[in-house]
């Protein structure tokens, strides 16, 4: 039975009939019957017996009526199902024995009426769009209808009821602009929309739409400067002082910016102190006693001469290893100094060689042998220990055997990305077995695995050390057989036996003097995070607020604490990642690229002064046991031509003039000009106590004497003032020239060359004896002047190898010729005076006032021409103070710079001409 009704309380007439079919009975019969009633049972929904009832209209015909007890609501329940049974009148007054029919199902569908109007989900819709563009959808409005049927519940169309607006709406509620919008003409558009259902009922309340027109906006970074200049000595400068992020009002909830400064082309990855590794260790306060395993090639350290080297912008010497025949065999004399089982091994390493190729990925099917960096066996009291430092893929391993004859070896493993990224890294390994401490770029790493690897046959009870490989089993038979060759670059490989290096020293050795930094962490907004990697080449900013993020970006700085920064270009990158609530429309910003230019620093002016161009001393002084100091009054001054910002140096007071900045020299050299020193006749001496106390190094050869090491100017002044020149007995010549120069920043800046001419002053006897001609003229010289010392004066001689200097010979010959002329003139004058004396004897009283020429004395200073050339004036005031006898000391002889003719008069007074 099926009934379709409306939403009101209606009824339906039906006929139960008089033919009954009783299920389960074998006989079927037809009889005239009466229907006394109907009974309604619950259907699947369980509500039929409550909402519906059936009544009998005609008992004889079985006609009945089904009706609802209450009004039906389509929106509450659109369909109803229940069952109904008919009962006859039965026997007895109460129909106790009545019969019932089978159950019939009744389906009731409630027809809908358009009783509801559309209702908008929101009363106000807002959107913002940039000007000058046409959009397919700016905003979508939505209305709902509460009717239950599709005919009346669906929204058939929407309509914009505000006239003359440049917008249109489709049947789905999508609003678009019909023409490009101009923010200057209209900044905000406000209009109303309505909705109609398919029964043409209009919405009860219209919806308001507000569209804001934004000026032209291009999302991205605004204020980016591609080129940033840095003046050395400026301390820290902001990289992006006016940079800010424009999101065009896009709502973002996470912003991440990564600033990357690329400094891989500068030495070992950044601008560090331009000193040698040994000097940097001293400046960092490292414990002394380290042994350089890869020193610069020299006669004293020739085991690195066969290794190829690469140029480096810093002061370090970089050695290249090809994984096969590039091996450094450290001499036994060096290895013998590395005793003990406590040591610190430090080195700079870059895998892959000069071509900067990444290390090959190690797979199970393509496994290569370990590459050995250092392989060593050392003596420990009465035993031998062995260790080797190796790399394998991205693993670093230390194989340590505390006793090659008894104990079992142990292997320490570290899994490090730094080992295989083809970048420079600083490794410091301190061994105090069984404790091992590894620092990579100043950061501590714990071993990933420690295990007993069992005994191996290679180490033997003898001292030896290889750099770049390890020895094979039959090394004594085949000297060229190496195993585990290292492929890459090494620099600054040192070993210091003894205690472990402090962590502060290791951090100082690796510390970059340039890098990225953040201005003031206290001003960092809430929700902002800053992270800088150990090398300070990558800085990451993260936050959720645009304004705080823009302020933080403007505080990203570049700092370089080196006074003389390495000039050049540093590439700069800025990568931005945004996350929005609507990921589909979230902004995507491209990577920005620029560069930082470090300008050429002003070269320091290193001035050497306080030493005259000539140093004249008597020859016997040079032949003494201590010799003569060459630079007793040396003065070294370093200055700059601009002010230095001391904020980068951790000092207060703002800008300090460069003359007050403490400079550090790293080397000075004293070199004899012309022929080298003759070790049998001459030598240069240095106060070794001062050198050792300051930790400086010295190389003393016949060609030069070099003092190296980073130290202050005052220390170098003390050391150089102690440099003495000594001669063997009887080896004095007439002159010897030396040249002194100093350098700063490992030879990057050099001083002026100070040239000193040393003159050896000889006595007159020694000057004339070599020449027979001059010896024959000695009768004209006063004996009291022969032993005089010409202290403080020099004899210039352009011919170093001659016995008597040429200039001195000419001077002496001229003086002797002049002496002969004066003697002849004196003789003639004496004779004429004697003649006049004989002719006029009566005038003796008057003649007593005349001077007597009979006792004529002539004094000649052979150095007059040389001293007049040097600009030395005669002391005329001292001439009148000579004693009457005319006997002058040797020192007085050296001060008299003219030819003196002395005559004692009869009155006893001496006269000089």
JSON list of N, CA, C and O in Angstrom, two decimals, residues 370-397:
[
{"chain": "A", "resi": 370, "resn": "UNK", "atom": "N", "xyz": [90.45, 2.92, 2.75]},
{"chain": "A", "resi": 370, "resn": "UNK", "atom": "CA", "xyz": [90.57, 4.13, 3.54]},
{"chain": "A", "resi": 370, "resn": "UNK", "atom": "C", "xyz": [91.73, 4.99, 3.03]},
{"chain": "A", "resi": 370, "resn": "UNK", "atom": "O", "xyz": [92.74, 4.48, 2.57]},
{"chain": "A", "resi": 371, "resn": "UNK", "atom": "N", "xyz": [91.54, 6.29, 3.12]},
{"chain": "A", "resi": 371, "resn": "UNK", "atom": "CA", "xyz": [92.58, 7.24, 2.75]},
{"chain": "A", "resi": 371, "resn": "UNK", "atom": "C", "xyz": [93.26, 7.71, 4.03]},
{"chain": "A", "resi": 371, "resn": "UNK", "atom": "O", "xyz": [92.61, 8.31, 4.89]},
{"chain": "A", "resi": 372, "resn": "UNK", "atom": "N", "xyz": [94.53, 7.44, 4.14]},
{"chain": "A", "resi": 372, "resn": "UNK", "atom": "CA", "xyz": [95.27, 7.73, 5.37]},
{"chain": "A", "resi": 372, "resn": "UNK", "atom": "C", "xyz": [95.85, 9.14, 5.30]},
{"chain": "A", "resi": 372, "resn": "UNK", "atom": "O", "xyz": [96.54, 9.50, 4.34]},
{"chain": "A", "resi": 373, "resn": "UNK", "atom": "N", "xyz": [95.57, 9.90, 6.34]},
{"chain": "A", "resi": 373, "resn": "UNK", "atom": "CA", "xyz": [96.14, 11.25, 6.45]},
{"chain": "A", "resi": 373, "resn": "UNK", "atom": "C", "xyz": [97.48, 11.20, 7.17]},
{"chain": "A", "resi": 373, "resn": "UNK", "atom": "O", "xyz": [98.48, 11.73, 6.69]},
{"chain": "A", "resi": 374, "resn": "UNK", "atom": "N", "xyz": [97.51, 10.59, 8.34]},
{"chain": "A", "resi": 374, "resn": "UNK", "atom": "CA", "xyz": [98.74, 10.46, 9.13]},
{"chain": "A", "resi": 374, "resn": "UNK", "atom": "C", "xyz": [98.84, 9.02, 9.59]},
{"chain": "A", "resi": 374, "resn": "UNK", "atom": "O", "xyz": [97.85, 8.43, 10.07]},
{"chain": "A", "resi": 375, "resn": "UNK", "atom": "N", "xyz": [100.03, 8.45, 9.45]},
{"chain": "A", "resi": 375, "resn": "UNK", "atom": "CA", "xyz": [100.30, 7.08, 9.92]},
{"chain": "A", "resi": 375, "resn": "UNK", "atom": "C", "xyz": [101.62, 7.13, 10.68]},
{"chain": "A", "resi": 375, "resn": "UNK", "atom": "O", "xyz": [102.65, 7.54, 10.13]},
{"chain": "A", "resi": 376, "resn": "UNK", "atom": "N", "xyz": [101.60, 6.75, 11.95]},
{"chain": "A", "resi": 376, "resn": "UNK", "atom": "CA", "xyz": [102.78, 6.96, 12.79]},
{"chain": "A", "resi": 376, "resn": "UNK", "atom": "C", "xyz": [102.93, 5.85, 13.81]},
{"chain": "A", "resi": 376, "resn": "UNK", "atom": "O", "xyz": [101.93, 5.32, 14.33]},
{"chain": "A", "resi": 377, "resn": "UNK", "atom": "N", "xyz": [104.17, 5.50, 14.06]},
{"chain": "A", "resi": 377, "resn": "UNK", "atom": "CA", "xyz": [104.55, 4.61, 15.16]},
{"chain": "A", "resi": 377, "resn": "UNK", "atom": "C", "xyz": [105.59, 5.35, 15.99]},
{"chain": "A", "resi": 377, "resn": "UNK", "atom": "O", "xyz": [106.61, 5.78, 15.46]},
{"chain": "A", "resi": 378, "resn": "UNK", "atom": "N", "xyz": [105.32, 5.52, 17.28]},
{"chain": "A", "resi": 378, "resn": "UNK", "atom": "CA", "xyz": [106.22, 6.29, 18.15]},
{"chain": "A", "resi": 378, "resn": "UNK", "atom": "C", "xyz": [106.60, 5.43, 19.34]},
{"chain": "A", "resi": 378, "resn": "UNK", "atom": "O", "xyz": [105.94, 4.44, 19.67]},
{"chain": "A", "resi": 379, "resn": "UNK", "atom": "N", "xyz": [107.69, 5.84, 19.97]},
{"chain": "A", "resi": 379, "resn": "UNK", "atom": "CA", "xyz": [108.22, 5.11, 21.11]},
{"chain": "A", "resi": 379, "resn": "UNK", "atom": "C", "xyz": [107.66, 5.68, 22.40]},
{"chain": "A", "resi": 379, "resn": "UNK", "atom": "O", "xyz": [107.65, 6.91, 22.59]},
{"chain": "A", "resi": 380, "resn": "UNK", "atom": "N", "xyz": [107.20, 4.80, 23.28]},
{"chain": "A", "resi": 380, "resn": "UNK", "atom": "CA", "xyz": [106.68, 5.19, 24.59]},
{"chain": "A", "resi": 380, "resn": "UNK", "atom": "C", "xyz": [107.48, 4.46, 25.66]},
{"chain": "A", "resi": 380, "resn": "UNK", "atom": "O", "xyz": [107.19, 3.30, 25.97]},
{"chain": "A", "resi": 381, "resn": "UNK", "atom": "N", "xyz": [108.47, 5.12, 26.20]},
{"chain": "A", "resi": 381, "resn": "UNK", "atom": "CA", "xyz": [109.32, 4.51, 27.22]},
{"chain": "A", "resi": 381, "resn": "UNK", "atom": "C", "xyz": [109.92, 3.20, 26.69]},
{"chain": "A", "resi": 381, "resn": "UNK", "atom": "O", "xyz": [110.81, 3.24, 25.85]},
{"chain": "A", "resi": 382, "resn": "UNK", "atom": "N", "xyz": [109.42, 2.07, 27.15]},
{"chain": "A", "resi": 382, "resn": "UNK", "atom": "CA", "xyz": [109.97, 0.79, 26.72]},
{"chain": "A", "resi": 382, "resn": "UNK", "atom": "C", "xyz": [109.06, 0.06, 25.74]},
{"chain": "A", "resi": 382, "resn": "UNK", "atom": "O", "xyz": [109.22, -1.16, 25.53]},
{"chain": "A", "resi": 383, "resn": "UNK", "atom": "N", "xyz": [108.08, 0.74, 25.13]},
{"chain": "A", "resi": 383, "resn": "UNK", "atom": "CA", "xyz": [107.19, 0.12, 24.16]},
{"chain": "A", "resi": 383, "resn": "UNK", "atom": "C", "xyz": [106.97, 1.06, 22.99]},
{"chain": "A", "resi": 383, "resn": "UNK", "atom": "O", "xyz": [107.48, 2.19, 22.97]},
{"chain": "A", "resi": 384, "resn": "UNK", "atom": "N", "xyz": [106.19, 0.59, 22.02]},
{"chain": "A", "resi": 384, "resn": "UNK", "atom": "CA", "xyz": [105.86, 1.38, 20.84]},
{"chain": "A", "resi": 384, "resn": "UNK", "atom": "C", "xyz": [104.34, 1.40, 20.68]},
{"chain": "A", "resi": 384, "resn": "UNK", "atom": "O", "xyz": [103.67, 0.38, 20.87]},
{"chain": "A", "resi": 385, "resn": "UNK", "atom": "N", "xyz": [103.82, 2.59, 20.33]},
{"chain": "A", "resi": 385, "resn": "UNK", "atom": "CA", "xyz": [102.40, 2.73, 20.05]},
{"chain": "A", "resi": 385, "resn": "UNK", "atom": "C", "xyz": [102.24, 3.16, 18.59]},
{"chain": "A", "resi": 385, "resn": "UNK", "atom": "O", "xyz": [103.13, 3.77, 17.99]},
{"chain": "A", "resi": 386, "resn": "UNK", "atom": "N", "xyz": [101.09, 2.83, 18.05]},
{"chain": "A", "resi": 386, "resn": "UNK", "atom": "CA", "xyz": [100.84, 3.12, 16.64]},
{"chain": "A", "resi": 386, "resn": "UNK", "atom": "C", "xyz": [99.46, 3.76, 16.52]},
{"chain": "A", "resi": 386, "resn": "UNK", "atom": "O", "xyz": [98.52, 3.38, 17.21]},
{"chain": "A", "resi": 387, "resn": "UNK", "atom": "N", "xyz": [99.36, 4.76, 15.61]},
{"chain": "A", "resi": 387, "resn": "UNK", "atom": "CA", "xyz": [98.06, 5.34, 15.32]},
{"chain": "A", "resi": 387, "resn": "UNK", "atom": "C", "xyz": [98.03, 5.79, 13.86]},
{"chain": "A", "resi": 387, "resn": "UNK", "atom": "O", "xyz": [99.07, 6.07, 13.26]},
{"chain": "A", "resi": 388, "resn": "UNK", "atom": "N", "xyz": [96.84, 5.85, 13.32]},
{"chain": "A", "resi": 388, "resn": "UNK", "atom": "CA", "xyz": [96.64, 6.35, 11.96]},
{"chain": "A", "resi": 388, "resn": "UNK", "atom": "C", "xyz": [95.30, 7.05, 11.90]},
{"chain": "A", "resi": 388, "resn": "UNK", "atom": "O", "xyz": [94.29, 6.55, 12.42]},
{"chain": "A", "resi": 389, "resn": "UNK", "atom": "N", "xyz": [95.28, 8.21, 11.26]},
{"chain": "A", "resi": 389, "resn": "UNK", "atom": "CA", "xyz": [94.06, 8.99, 11.06]},
{"chain": "A", "resi": 389, "resn": "UNK", "atom": "C", "xyz": [93.68, 8.86, 9.60]},
{"chain": "A", "resi": 389, "resn": "UNK", "atom": "O", "xyz": [94.47, 9.18, 8.70]},
{"chain": "A", "resi": 390, "resn": "UNK", "atom": "N", "xyz": [92.45, 8.38, 9.34]},
{"chain": "A", "resi": 390, "resn": "UNK", "atom": "CA", "xyz": [92.02, 8.07, 7.98]},
{"chain": "A", "resi": 390, "resn": "UNK", "atom": "C", "xyz": [90.62, 8.60, 7.75]},
{"chain": "A", "resi": 390, "resn": "UNK", "atom": "O", "xyz": [89.87, 8.91, 8.68]},
{"chain": "A", "resi": 391, "resn": "UNK", "atom": "N", "xyz": [90.27, 8.68, 6.47]},
{"chain": "A", "resi": 391, "resn": "UNK", "atom": "CA", "xyz": [88.92, 9.04, 6.04]},
{"chain": "A", "resi": 391, "resn": "UNK", "atom": "C", "xyz": [88.43, 7.97, 5.08]},
{"chain": "A", "resi": 391, "resn": "UNK", "atom": "O", "xyz": [89.20, 7.39, 4.31]},
{"chain": "A", "resi": 392, "resn": "UNK", "atom": "N", "xyz": [87.14, 7.71, 5.14]},
{"chain": "A", "resi": 392, "resn": "UNK", "atom": "CA", "xyz": [86.52, 6.70, 4.29]},
{"chain": "A", "resi": 392, "resn": "UNK", "atom": "C", "xyz": [85.10, 7.13, 4.02]},
{"chain": "A", "resi": 392, "resn": "UNK", "atom": "O", "xyz": [84.25, 7.05, 4.91]},
{"chain": "A", "resi": 393, "resn": "UNK", "atom": "N", "xyz": [84.84, 7.62, 2.79]},
{"chain": "A", "resi": 393, "resn": "UNK", "atom": "CA", "xyz": [83.52, 8.17, 2.52]},
{"chain": "A", "resi": 393, "resn": "UNK", "atom": "C", "xyz": [83.30, 9.41, 3.37]},
{"chain": "A", "resi": 393, "resn": "UNK", "atom": "O", "xyz": [84.05, 10.37, 3.32]},
{"chain": "A", "resi": 394, "resn": "UNK", "atom": "N", "xyz": [82.25, 9.40, 4.16]},
{"chain": "A", "resi": 394, "resn": "UNK", "atom": "CA", "xyz": [81.96, 10.51, 5.07]},
{"chain": "A", "resi": 394, "resn": "UNK", "atom": "C", "xyz": [82.26, 10.13, 6.51]},
{"chain": "A", "resi": 394, "resn": "UNK", "atom": "O", "xyz": [81.61, 10.61, 7.44]},
{"chain": "A", "resi": 395, "resn": "UNK", "atom": "N", "xyz": [83.25, 9.27, 6.69]},
{"chain": "A", "resi": 395, "resn": "UNK", "atom": "CA", "xyz": [83.64, 8.83, 8.03]},
{"chain": "A", "resi": 395, "resn": "UNK", "atom": "C", "xyz": [85.10, 9.17, 8.28]},
{"chain": "A", "resi": 395, "resn": "UNK", "atom": "O", "xyz": [85.94, 9.04, 7.40]},
{"chain": "A", "resi": 396, "resn": "UNK", "atom": "N", "xyz": [85.35, 9.59, 9.50]},
{"chain": "A", "resi": 396, "resn": "UNK", "atom": "CA", "xyz": [86.70, 9.82, 9.97]},
{"chain": "A", "resi": 396, "resn": "UNK", "atom": "C", "xyz": [87.00, 8.78, 11.03]},
{"chain": "A", "resi": 396, "resn": "UNK", "atom": "O", "xyz": [86.18, 8.52, 11.91]},
{"chain": "A", "resi": 397, "resn": "UNK", "atom": "N", "xyz": [88.18, 8.17, 10.93]},
{"chain": "A", "resi": 397, "resn": "UNK", "atom": "CA", "xyz": [88.53, 7.09, 11.87]},
{"chain": "A", "resi": 397, "resn": "UNK", "atom": "C", "xyz": [89.92, 7.31, 12.42]},
{"chain": "A", "resi": 397, "resn": "UNK", "atom": "O", "xyz": [90.82, 7.78, 11.72]}
]
